[in-house]
Amino acid sequence: MPAAADPFAVYAVRYATRMAPAHECFLGAGPGEPDRRMDYFVWVAANRSTTVVLDTGFSEAVGAQRKREYLGSPVDGLRALGIDPAKVDRVVLSHMHWDHVGNTTYFANAQFFIQAAEMAFYTGPAAHYGRFIRSIEVDDVVNLVRANYDGRMRFIEGEAELTPGITLHLVGGHTAGSQVVRVHTARGWVILAADAAHYYEEIEQLRPFPTLHDLAAMYKGYETVNRLADSPEHVIPGHDALVMERYPAIDAATPHIVRVA
Ligand SMILES: [Zn+2]
């Protein structure tokens, strides 16, 4: 895959957090295990000519319903990076869980890149079952259905190049059509794993996440992520508070935005 001439800077924007019991973070975790901090992020890859947003987070109202500590709208986080959501033309959606696909109406002029299998699943016959619907906000799904009829959904089947230096890869596992994003940066190929690896511990110790669609695919997804990344340090997990420790804030005024590459 040819690299982009102009490497991308990559940012993680933390917009919410909570303490989660270990059994909500790792399948089969014992009662004696410590709670883990679960952070909530959206991500941005930007170079001189192109800005791509990965995921759109959840709204303050949904966060309150689900008792998450809201640090600020991810949309405002993008504005702090100088990005006007109404001018973003490409938004990648890792999957359709509630903490990844809220706020899409702010991106009124964007095309949304999602795996066809993901949209098919959450608009299909099994979507209403309890263990699936609990991870969904129906309004978010409806907004994407509207975007589809508006001609603004772009469906990927497997692997695709979004733009030189950014590719999308189906991994499944966590959901039917979960995808990861590979980005060419100044320090090499970085993988924005989103929920293909919530935690470093998940992917480094092969500890599956308890919310899942296909356990075998989840394990295989860890291999895919590791194969696509230049090293373990090039994997950016989707919910790990360690991201905030390992990478520097872009500015003292915006402590929740770190540059990861
Ligand atoms: Zn998530």
XYZ file of N, CA and C and ligand atoms in Angstrom:
784
model
N 0.858 -1.195 0.000
C 0.000 0.000 0.000
C 0.895 1.246 0.000
N 0.804 2.117 -1.003
C 1.684 3.285 -1.023
C 1.357 4.244 0.116
N 2.413 4.793 0.728
C 2.213 5.762 1.804
C 1.904 7.124 1.203
N 1.195 7.945 1.968
C 0.935 9.316 1.527
C 2.232 10.103 1.575
N 2.410 11.006 0.631
C 3.596 11.845 0.635
C 3.609 12.714 1.891
N 2.436 13.118 2.301
C 2.293 14.024 3.433
C 1.719 13.233 4.609
N 2.560 12.864 5.587
C 2.052 12.020 6.671
C 0.984 12.734 7.501
N 0.153 11.947 8.141
C -0.935 12.493 8.947
C -0.501 12.680 10.402
N -0.951 13.774 10.997
C -0.933 13.914 12.456
C -2.213 13.256 12.968
N -2.118 12.592 14.114
C -3.282 11.881 14.652
C -3.528 12.322 16.095
N -4.773 12.645 16.368
C -5.168 13.140 17.687
C -6.249 12.245 18.286
N -6.181 12.067 19.604
C -7.262 11.425 20.347
C -7.914 12.495 21.206
N -9.226 12.622 21.077
C -9.996 13.623 21.819
C -10.827 12.887 22.855
N -10.446 13.014 24.127
C -11.205 12.345 25.200
C -12.385 13.234 25.572
N -13.574 12.649 25.584
C -14.742 13.488 25.878
C -15.578 12.978 27.045
N -15.300 11.777 27.557
C -16.059 11.246 28.688
C -15.233 10.160 29.364
N -15.662 9.771 30.564
C -14.913 8.763 31.311
C -15.834 8.102 32.337
N -15.394 6.978 32.873
C -16.067 6.342 34.007
C -15.131 5.298 34.591
N -15.432 4.860 35.810
C -14.763 3.691 36.351
C -15.656 2.497 36.069
N -15.057 1.433 35.533
C -15.835 0.260 35.123
C -15.343 -0.962 35.889
N -16.282 -1.789 36.396
C -15.859 -3.048 37.023
C -15.115 -3.924 36.014
N -14.156 -4.689 36.507
C -13.306 -5.493 35.613
C -14.121 -6.419 34.714
N -15.242 -6.944 35.241
C -16.005 -7.900 34.421
C -16.713 -7.203 33.255
N -16.770 -5.847 33.278
C -17.310 -5.122 32.116
C -16.210 -4.773 31.116
N -14.971 -5.075 31.479
C -13.829 -4.758 30.609
C -13.197 -6.009 30.001
N -13.291 -7.130 30.725
C -12.627 -8.356 30.264
C -13.541 -9.555 30.496
N -13.735 -10.316 29.450
C -14.565 -11.519 29.533
C -13.982 -12.468 30.581
N -14.801 -12.845 31.540
C -14.362 -13.808 32.548
C -13.488 -13.233 33.643
N -13.429 -11.898 33.776
C -12.618 -11.300 34.841
C -13.165 -11.722 36.195
N -12.268 -11.989 37.140
C -12.678 -12.448 38.468
C -13.152 -11.290 39.334
N -13.898 -11.608 40.398
C -14.425 -10.557 41.277
C -13.328 -9.794 42.015
N -12.152 -10.386 42.159
C -11.077 -9.704 42.875
C -10.310 -8.694 42.043
N -10.592 -8.639 40.753
C -9.800 -7.749 39.889
C -10.187 -6.287 40.073
N -9.205 -5.406 39.988
C -9.520 -3.986 40.172
C -10.373 -3.426 39.032
N -11.159 -2.374 39.373
C -11.895 -1.637 38.351
C -10.898 -1.004 37.382
N -11.370 -0.708 36.184
C -10.536 -0.018 35.207
C -11.200 1.303 34.828
N -10.382 2.320 34.601
C -10.930 3.549 34.033
C -11.228 3.291 32.557
N -12.414 3.685 32.135
C -12.787 3.568 30.728
C -12.989 4.980 30.188
N -12.097 5.383 29.306
C -12.212 6.697 28.672
C -12.938 6.560 27.340
N -13.528 7.659 26.899
C -14.281 7.684 25.639
C -13.641 8.725 24.721
N -13.379 8.328 23.482
C -12.620 9.169 22.554
C -13.313 9.275 21.192
N -12.988 10.361 20.488
C -13.046 10.362 19.027
C -11.626 10.669 18.558
N -11.345 10.422 17.279
C -9.988 10.576 16.780
C -10.003 11.396 15.485
N -8.870 12.051 15.227
C -8.734 12.864 14.018
C -7.402 12.543 13.366
N -7.412 12.372 12.046
C -6.173 12.287 11.268
C -6.193 13.467 10.297
N -5.140 14.258 10.332
C -5.138 15.458 9.485
C -3.754 15.686 8.894
N -3.708 16.020 7.619
C -2.482 16.540 7.027
C -2.838 17.845 6.314
N -1.956 18.357 5.470
C -2.196 19.684 4.897
C -3.462 19.743 4.047
N -3.813 18.616 3.421
C -4.935 18.676 2.481
C -6.196 17.960 2.963
N -6.055 17.089 3.951
C -7.168 16.180 4.270
C -7.384 16.090 5.778
N -8.652 16.119 6.174
C -9.019 15.873 7.577
C -10.041 14.747 7.608
N -9.746 13.727 8.397
C -10.668 12.605 8.550
C -10.977 12.452 10.037
N -12.256 12.340 10.358
C -12.691 12.127 11.737
C -13.082 10.669 11.889
N -12.636 10.050 12.981
C -13.060 8.680 13.287
C -13.987 8.722 14.490
N -15.223 8.340 14.268
C -16.283 8.253 15.277
C -16.737 9.637 15.759
N -17.948 9.644 16.307
C -18.577 10.930 16.653
C -19.047 10.978 18.109
N -18.713 9.959 18.901
C -18.985 10.010 20.337
C -20.465 9.971 20.679
N -20.785 10.370 21.918
C -22.197 10.463 22.311
C -22.490 11.868 22.807
N -23.770 12.183 22.914
C -24.190 13.515 23.351
C -24.207 13.575 24.879
N -24.264 14.785 25.400
C -24.324 14.965 26.849
C -25.583 14.306 27.418
N -26.698 14.430 26.696
C -27.965 13.871 27.191
C -27.885 12.344 27.288
N -27.329 11.713 26.277
C -27.198 10.246 26.313
C -26.201 9.835 27.399
N -25.140 10.605 27.546
C -24.162 10.328 28.603
C -24.801 10.380 29.986
N -25.695 11.360 30.177
C -26.377 11.498 31.476
C -27.289 10.296 31.721
N -28.043 9.900 30.679
C -28.904 8.716 30.801
C -28.112 7.484 31.202
N -26.920 7.361 30.627
C -26.126 6.149 30.856
C -25.071 6.344 31.940
N -25.181 7.484 32.646
C -24.348 7.744 33.829
C -22.840 7.729 33.536
N -22.483 8.348 32.438
C -21.066 8.571 32.157
C -20.701 9.996 32.541
N -19.455 10.177 32.985
C -18.978 11.524 33.315
C -18.564 12.221 32.016
N -19.281 13.291 31.701
C -19.067 13.971 30.409
C -18.056 15.088 30.605
N -17.020 15.098 29.815
C -15.963 16.099 29.958
C -16.156 17.268 29.006
N -16.998 17.081 27.997
C -17.223 18.122 26.991
C -17.568 17.450 25.676
N -18.351 18.128 24.862
C -18.788 17.502 23.613
C -17.592 17.204 22.708
N -17.580 16.016 22.105
C -16.508 15.732 21.141
C -16.522 16.723 19.969
N -17.700 17.259 19.686
C -17.800 18.258 18.611
C -16.998 19.510 18.995
N -17.089 19.907 20.272
C -16.287 21.042 20.734
C -14.802 20.692 20.753
N -14.498 19.428 21.034
C -13.107 18.982 20.968
C -12.540 19.167 19.570
N -13.340 18.837 18.561
C -12.891 19.041 17.179
C -12.695 20.528 16.905
N -13.618 21.339 17.407
C -13.485 22.799 17.199
C -12.187 23.303 17.816
N -11.800 22.735 18.975
C -10.541 23.139 19.615
C -9.342 22.799 18.738
N -9.508 21.818 17.863
C -8.447 21.466 16.906
C -8.564 22.292 15.621
N -9.485 23.243 15.611
C -9.654 24.087 14.429
C -10.509 23.457 13.346
N -11.285 22.444 13.729
C -12.105 21.722 12.750
C -13.567 22.117 12.928
N -14.181 22.603 11.866
C -15.610 22.918 11.871
C -16.360 21.656 11.432
N -17.163 21.060 12.327
C -17.810 19.793 11.962
C -18.649 19.899 10.689
N -19.236 21.067 10.461
C -20.072 21.232 9.261
C -19.237 21.208 7.980
N -17.929 21.385 8.117
C -17.063 21.385 6.925
C -16.296 20.075 6.755
N -16.435 19.159 7.706
C -15.760 17.862 7.576
C -16.427 17.087 6.450
N -15.643 16.576 5.513
C -16.286 15.847 4.410
C -16.186 14.332 4.551
N -15.298 13.831 5.454
C -15.186 12.383 5.602
C -15.148 11.981 7.072
N -16.127 11.199 7.484
C -16.191 10.650 8.838
C -16.205 9.127 8.725
N -15.257 8.483 9.392
C -15.243 7.017 9.443
C -15.960 6.599 10.727
N -16.793 5.581 10.636
C -17.475 5.048 11.819
C -16.943 3.638 12.075
N -16.326 3.455 13.247
C -15.715 2.149 13.546
C -16.785 1.074 13.686
N -17.892 1.432 14.331
C -19.034 0.528 14.506
C -20.181 1.360 15.046
N -21.344 0.731 15.280
C -22.544 1.520 15.547
C -22.975 1.536 17.015
N -22.107 1.158 17.930
C -22.465 1.274 19.342
C -22.652 2.736 19.732
N -23.482 2.930 20.765
C -23.967 4.255 21.158
C -22.849 5.253 21.442
N -21.692 4.761 21.915
C -20.623 5.696 22.296
C -19.738 6.062 21.103
N -20.124 5.652 19.901
C -19.309 5.926 18.708
C -20.058 6.655 17.605
N -21.394 6.633 17.613
C -22.131 7.186 16.461
C -23.234 8.172 16.860
N -23.092 8.811 18.040
C -23.980 9.940 18.341
C -23.482 11.170 17.591
N -24.179 12.241 17.720
C -23.704 13.543 17.188
C -23.514 13.585 15.678
N -23.988 12.600 14.935
C -23.681 12.607 13.488
C -24.359 13.773 12.765
N -25.451 14.299 13.355
C -26.150 15.394 12.661
C -25.309 16.667 12.604
N -24.293 16.792 13.459
C -23.393 17.950 13.373
C -22.560 17.919 12.085
N -22.408 16.727 11.522
C -21.550 16.559 10.340
C -22.443 16.549 9.100
N -23.086 17.689 8.895
C -24.184 17.757 7.924
C -23.727 17.601 6.482
N -22.451 17.806 6.237
C -21.949 17.721 4.861
C -20.956 16.584 4.664
N -20.917 15.688 5.638
C -19.936 14.605 5.571
C -20.516 13.374 4.895
N -19.611 12.603 4.322
C -19.928 11.230 3.959
C -19.427 10.344 5.098
N -20.225 9.327 5.440
C -19.893 8.423 6.541
C -19.442 7.086 5.965
N -18.242 6.651 6.360
C -17.655 5.407 5.849
C -17.804 4.323 6.908
N -18.566 3.310 6.574
C -18.865 2.244 7.531
C -18.831 0.911 6.780
N -18.594 -0.163 7.507
C -18.662 -1.474 6.865
C -20.126 -1.813 6.560
N -20.371 -2.322 5.373
C -21.723 -2.707 4.971
C -22.316 -3.706 5.969
N -21.482 -4.604 6.489
C -21.969 -5.631 7.414
C -22.492 -5.006 8.712
N -21.916 -3.873 9.104
C -22.336 -3.226 10.347
C -23.726 -2.605 10.190
N -23.899 -1.861 9.124
C -25.200 -1.229 8.886
C -26.271 -2.300 8.658
N -25.908 -3.354 7.936
C -26.869 -4.431 7.669
C -27.322 -5.076 8.974
N -26.372 -5.280 9.877
C -26.723 -5.946 11.129
C -27.691 -5.111 11.962
N -27.363 -3.824 12.142
C -28.172 -2.998 13.055
C -29.444 -2.460 12.404
N -29.653 -2.745 11.133
C -30.951 -2.479 10.511
C -31.624 -3.807 10.119
N -31.093 -4.900 10.660
C -31.556 -6.227 10.242
C -32.304 -6.970 11.330
N -32.614 -8.246 11.064
C -33.549 -9.000 11.900
C -33.094 -9.297 13.318
N -31.786 -9.291 13.613
C -31.347 -9.645 14.971
C -31.116 -8.423 15.854
N -31.244 -7.221 15.290
C -30.803 -6.013 16.001
C -31.579 -5.765 17.293
N -32.820 -6.255 17.378
C -33.657 -5.909 18.528
C -33.418 -6.784 19.756
N -32.620 -7.856 19.614
C -32.401 -8.724 20.775
C -31.628 -7.979 21.861
N -31.933 -8.340 23.108
C -31.464 -7.588 24.272
C -29.976 -7.293 24.320
N -29.149 -8.280 24.090
C -27.706 -8.043 24.220
C -27.178 -7.164 23.096
N -27.947 -7.029 22.023
C -27.520 -6.122 20.946
C -28.055 -4.717 21.159
N -29.352 -4.621 21.493
C -29.953 -3.285 21.538
C -29.419 -2.469 22.713
N -28.931 -3.125 23.745
C -28.415 -2.368 24.891
C -27.199 -1.519 24.506
N -26.523 -1.874 23.429
C -25.342 -1.107 23.000
C -25.668 -0.068 21.932
N -26.969 0.138 21.689
C -27.406 0.989 20.584
C -28.297 2.111 21.098
N -28.202 3.287 20.502
C -29.240 4.305 20.632
C -29.988 4.305 19.298
N -31.264 3.975 19.355
C -32.025 3.824 18.112
C -31.991 5.115 17.282
N -32.034 6.266 17.959
C -31.979 7.537 17.214
C -30.695 7.653 16.382
N -29.602 7.137 16.910
C -28.336 7.176 16.151
C -28.455 6.352 14.870
N -29.060 5.161 15.014
C -29.232 4.287 13.847
C -30.127 4.981 12.816
N -31.220 5.575 13.313
C -32.154 6.262 12.406
C -31.446 7.410 11.674
N -30.590 8.139 12.391
C -29.853 9.226 11.728
C -28.985 8.699 10.586
N -28.418 7.518 10.785
C -27.588 6.943 9.715
C -28.453 6.418 8.573
N -29.635 5.905 8.906
C -30.565 5.496 7.841
C -30.939 6.727 7.004
N -31.204 7.849 7.677
C -31.515 9.086 6.949
C -30.330 9.524 6.082
N -29.118 9.429 6.644
C -27.927 9.801 5.873
C -27.791 8.908 4.640
N -28.178 7.650 4.800
C -28.117 6.733 3.653
C -29.074 7.192 2.545
N -30.330 7.501 2.938
C -31.290 7.950 1.919
C -30.917 9.315 1.355
N -30.055 10.014 2.080
C -29.532 11.300 1.623
C -28.300 11.113 0.720
N -27.903 9.855 0.526
C -26.748 9.568 -0.343
C -25.411 9.834 0.305
N -25.378 9.829 1.651
C -24.139 10.200 2.328
C -23.468 9.044 3.073
N -23.965 7.821 2.908
C -23.287 6.663 3.503
C -22.419 6.008 2.441
N -21.192 5.658 2.817
C -20.289 4.934 1.926
C -19.987 3.584 2.574
N -20.399 2.529 1.899
C -20.305 1.195 2.488
C -19.052 0.467 2.006
N -18.253 0.041 2.973
C -17.021 -0.696 2.697
C -17.325 -2.181 2.895
N -16.746 -3.001 2.025
C -16.870 -4.444 2.214
C -15.477 -5.022 2.356
N -14.998 -5.049 3.600
C -13.668 -5.597 3.855
C -12.644 -4.503 4.024
N -11.884 -4.251 2.937
C -10.751 -3.333 3.029
C -10.873 -2.261 1.957
N -10.490 -1.029 2.283
C -10.576 0.041 1.286
C -9.582 1.141 1.625
N -9.099 1.812 0.578
C -8.279 3.007 0.794
C -9.211 4.217 0.797
N -9.193 4.952 1.909
C -10.052 6.127 2.031
C -9.442 7.296 1.276
N -8.126 7.423 1.434
C -7.350 8.479 0.789
C -5.912 7.988 0.885
N -4.994 8.450 0.052
C -3.611 7.961 0.205
C -3.117 8.164 1.642
N -2.693 7.051 2.271
C -2.215 7.130 3.650
C -3.237 6.720 4.697
N -4.461 6.427 4.300
C -5.475 5.958 5.252
C -6.263 4.806 4.633
N -6.215 3.657 5.310
C -7.006 2.511 4.848
C -7.926 2.015 5.970
N -9.020 1.390 5.553
C -10.027 0.860 6.474
C -10.027 -0.656 6.360
N -10.203 -1.334 7.501
C -10.091 -2.794 7.522
C -11.182 -3.399 8.405
N -11.974 -4.285 7.826
C -12.988 -5.030 8.573
C -12.305 -6.010 9.522
N -12.723 -5.994 10.789
C -12.254 -7.018 11.719
C -13.409 -7.780 12.374
N -14.584 -7.171 12.480
C -15.696 -7.858 13.150
C -15.378 -8.107 14.610
N -15.910 -9.207 15.165
C -15.599 -9.582 16.543
C -16.493 -8.873 17.552
N -16.143 -7.653 17.862
C -16.917 -6.860 18.835
C -18.334 -6.623 18.318
N -18.443 -6.259 17.047
C -19.749 -6.188 16.368
C -19.581 -6.853 14.998
N -20.711 -6.991 14.293
C -20.687 -7.724 13.025
C -19.724 -7.096 12.015
N -19.656 -5.764 12.029
C -18.841 -5.082 11.021
C -17.894 -4.059 11.613
N -17.305 -4.354 12.760
C -16.323 -3.422 13.340
C -15.148 -3.270 12.392
N -14.666 -2.018 12.242
C -13.490 -1.789 11.410
C -12.448 -0.981 12.165
N -11.193 -1.117 11.699
C -10.080 -0.340 12.243
C -9.510 0.532 11.128
N -8.763 1.563 11.537
C -8.233 2.536 10.590
C -6.711 2.528 10.680
N -6.076 2.388 9.519
C -4.605 2.405 9.456
C -4.173 3.724 8.854
N -3.270 4.408 9.553
C -2.903 5.764 9.149
C -1.391 5.876 9.008
N -0.956 6.440 7.877
C 0.467 6.704 7.664
C 0.852 7.993 8.381
N 1.784 7.880 9.339
C 2.195 9.045 10.131
C 3.711 9.181 10.063
N 4.208 10.270 10.636
C 5.655 10.508 10.630
C 6.397 9.411 11.397
N 5.704 8.730 12.344
C 6.391 7.647 13.080
C 6.023 6.262 12.567
N 5.362 6.196 11.442
C 5.048 4.898 10.839
C 3.554 4.682 10.733
N 3.180 3.415 10.480
C 1.761 3.065 10.327
C 1.126 2.843 11.689
N 0.186 3.697 12.002
C -0.531 3.636 13.274
C -1.902 3.013 13.024
N -2.377 2.202 13.970
C -3.733 1.657 13.886
C -4.609 2.287 14.956
N -5.657 2.950 14.501
C -6.709 3.386 15.417
C -7.658 2.195 15.546
N -7.530 1.490 16.662
C -8.218 0.195 16.800
C -9.676 0.369 17.206
N -10.025 1.545 17.761
C -11.365 1.721 18.343
C -11.673 0.480 19.181
N -12.849 -0.135 19.020
C -13.209 -1.203 19.953
C -12.766 -2.595 19.498
N -11.921 -2.656 18.477
C -11.233 -3.917 18.197
C -10.199 -4.194 19.280
N -9.830 -3.150 20.053
C -8.966 -3.305 21.230
C -9.291 -2.148 22.162
N -10.176 -2.376 23.117
C -10.543 -1.305 24.060
C -9.344 -0.887 24.896
N -8.568 -1.894 25.319
C -7.447 -1.682 26.239
C -6.168 -2.291 25.662
N -5.022 -1.715 26.052
C -3.740 -2.358 25.724
C -3.733 -3.790 26.246
N -4.218 -3.945 27.482
C -4.272 -5.272 28.101
C -5.063 -6.264 27.241
N -6.123 -5.767 26.631
C -6.976 -6.646 25.816
C -6.171 -7.253 24.670
N -5.439 -6.399 23.961
C -4.752 -6.895 22.758
C -3.403 -7.514 23.094
N -2.756 -7.035 24.161
C -1.427 -7.563 24.474
C -1.515 -8.901 25.211
N -2.579 -9.085 25.983
C -2.727 -10.338 26.740
C -3.860 -11.208 26.200
N -4.415 -10.811 25.050
C -5.526 -11.547 24.429
C -6.645 -11.800 25.451
N -7.153 -10.689 26.024
C -8.254 -10.770 26.981
C -9.491 -10.158 26.334
N -10.377 -10.974 25.766
C -11.513 -10.440 25.010
C -12.423 -9.547 25.849
N -13.075 -8.626 25.162
C -14.055 -7.730 25.775
C -15.372 -8.489 25.908
N -16.135 -8.260 26.990
C -17.354 -9.070 27.192
C -18.512 -8.754 26.246
N -18.567 -7.546 25.692
C -19.611 -7.259 24.703
C -19.080 -7.711 23.355
N -19.714 -8.728 22.781
C -19.130 -9.276 21.563
C -20.185 -9.881 20.655
N -19.808 -9.969 19.397
C -20.643 -10.572 18.363
C -20.122 -11.960 17.996
N -18.791 -12.069 17.915
C -18.159 -13.307 17.435
C -16.779 -13.405 18.091
N -16.678 -14.307 19.055
C -15.449 -14.376 19.849
C -14.234 -14.771 19.004
N -14.424 -15.714 18.092
C -13.285 -16.133 17.262
C -12.794 -14.964 16.412
N -13.747 -14.191 15.867
C -13.356 -13.030 15.055
C -12.662 -11.978 15.908
N -13.070 -11.875 17.177
C -12.417 -10.909 18.064
C -10.950 -11.278 18.252
N -10.689 -12.565 18.523
C -9.292 -13.014 18.644
C -8.528 -12.757 17.345
N -9.141 -13.101 16.223
C -8.468 -12.924 14.937
C -8.215 -11.430 14.670
N -9.139 -10.595 15.136
C -8.981 -9.151 14.970
C -7.723 -8.619 15.666
N -7.386 -9.216 16.836
C -6.158 -8.786 17.514
C -4.952 -9.042 16.615
N -4.961 -10.195 15.948
C -3.850 -10.518 15.036
C -3.818 -9.536 13.875
N -4.992 -9.216 13.348
C -5.050 -8.287 12.213
C -4.490 -6.925 12.617
N -4.913 -6.437 13.777
C -4.437 -5.128 14.242
C -2.918 -5.150 14.406
N -2.409 -6.209 15.032
C -0.960 -6.282 15.251
C -0.189 -6.394 13.935
N -0.791 -7.081 12.968
C -0.128 -7.222 11.661
C -0.083 -5.877 10.931
N -1.148 -5.098 11.060
C -1.244 -3.841 10.322
C -0.429 -2.712 10.961
N -0.182 -2.817 12.261
C 0.559 -1.764 12.970
C 2.053 -2.018 12.861
N 2.850 -0.960 12.827
C 4.298 -1.124 12.725
C 4.896 -1.752 13.977
N 4.267 -1.570 15.130
C 4.732 -2.176 16.382
C 3.590 -2.062 17.380
N 3.702 -2.718 18.563
C 2.644 -2.545 19.569
C 2.449 -1.077 19.963
N 3.519 -0.287 19.882
C 3.401 1.142 20.225
C 2.619 1.911 19.162
N 2.369 1.281 18.043
C 1.603 1.936 16.975
C 0.110 1.601 17.041
N -0.290 0.846 18.074
C -1.714 0.521 18.248
C -2.309 1.505 19.255
N -3.390 2.167 18.862
C -4.081 3.095 19.757
C -5.415 2.455 20.153
N -5.514 1.966 21.405
C -6.759 1.311 21.817
C -7.899 2.318 21.968
N -9.129 1.786 21.975
C -10.304 2.643 21.884
C -10.794 3.262 23.179
N -10.453 2.671 24.324
C -11.037 3.167 25.582
C -10.029 3.220 26.728
N -8.752 3.086 26.453
C -7.764 2.936 27.524
C -7.295 4.291 28.044
N -7.409 4.482 29.376
C -6.954 5.735 29.998
C -5.445 5.921 29.837
N -4.706 4.825 29.588
C -3.254 4.937 29.415
C -2.889 5.803 28.205
N -3.801 5.914 27.233
C -3.537 6.780 26.068
C -3.252 8.210 26.539
N -3.993 8.630 27.582
C -3.818 9.998 28.097
C -2.490 10.154 28.844
N -1.936 9.020 29.322
C -0.651 9.085 30.024
C 0.520 8.961 29.061
N 0.314 8.197 28.003
C 1.447 7.903 27.113
C 1.695 8.992 26.085
N 0.698 9.821 25.852
C 0.836 10.843 24.805
C 0.588 12.231 25.375
N 1.277 13.233 24.807
C 1.197 14.592 25.365
C -0.055 15.343 24.915
N -0.598 16.145 25.839
C -1.680 17.055 25.468
C -1.142 18.057 24.454
N -2.002 18.456 23.522
C -1.545 19.401 22.496
C -1.355 20.791 23.074
N -2.015 21.049 24.213
C -1.997 22.394 24.775
C -2.499 22.294 26.211
N -1.928 23.105 27.104
C -2.383 23.075 28.500
C -3.858 23.451 28.602
N -4.343 24.239 27.653
C -5.746 24.677 27.688
C -6.704 23.565 27.248
N -6.176 22.534 26.594
C -7.025 21.420 26.118
C -6.419 20.093 26.588
N -6.484 19.866 27.919
C -5.807 18.683 28.468
C -6.402 17.358 28.001
N -7.602 17.384 27.406
C -8.232 16.134 26.986
C -7.934 15.771 25.536
N -7.107 16.566 24.883
C -6.731 16.242 23.495
C -5.243 15.922 23.462
N -4.914 14.680 23.064
C -3.509 14.288 22.957
C -3.169 13.968 21.509
N -1.890 14.187 21.201
C -1.416 13.818 19.859
C -0.733 12.465 19.970
N -1.242 11.478 19.228
C -0.712 10.115 19.347
C 0.272 9.775 18.227
N 0.350 10.623 17.214
C 1.312 10.403 16.115
C 1.447 11.688 15.333
Zn -16.856 1.846 22.556
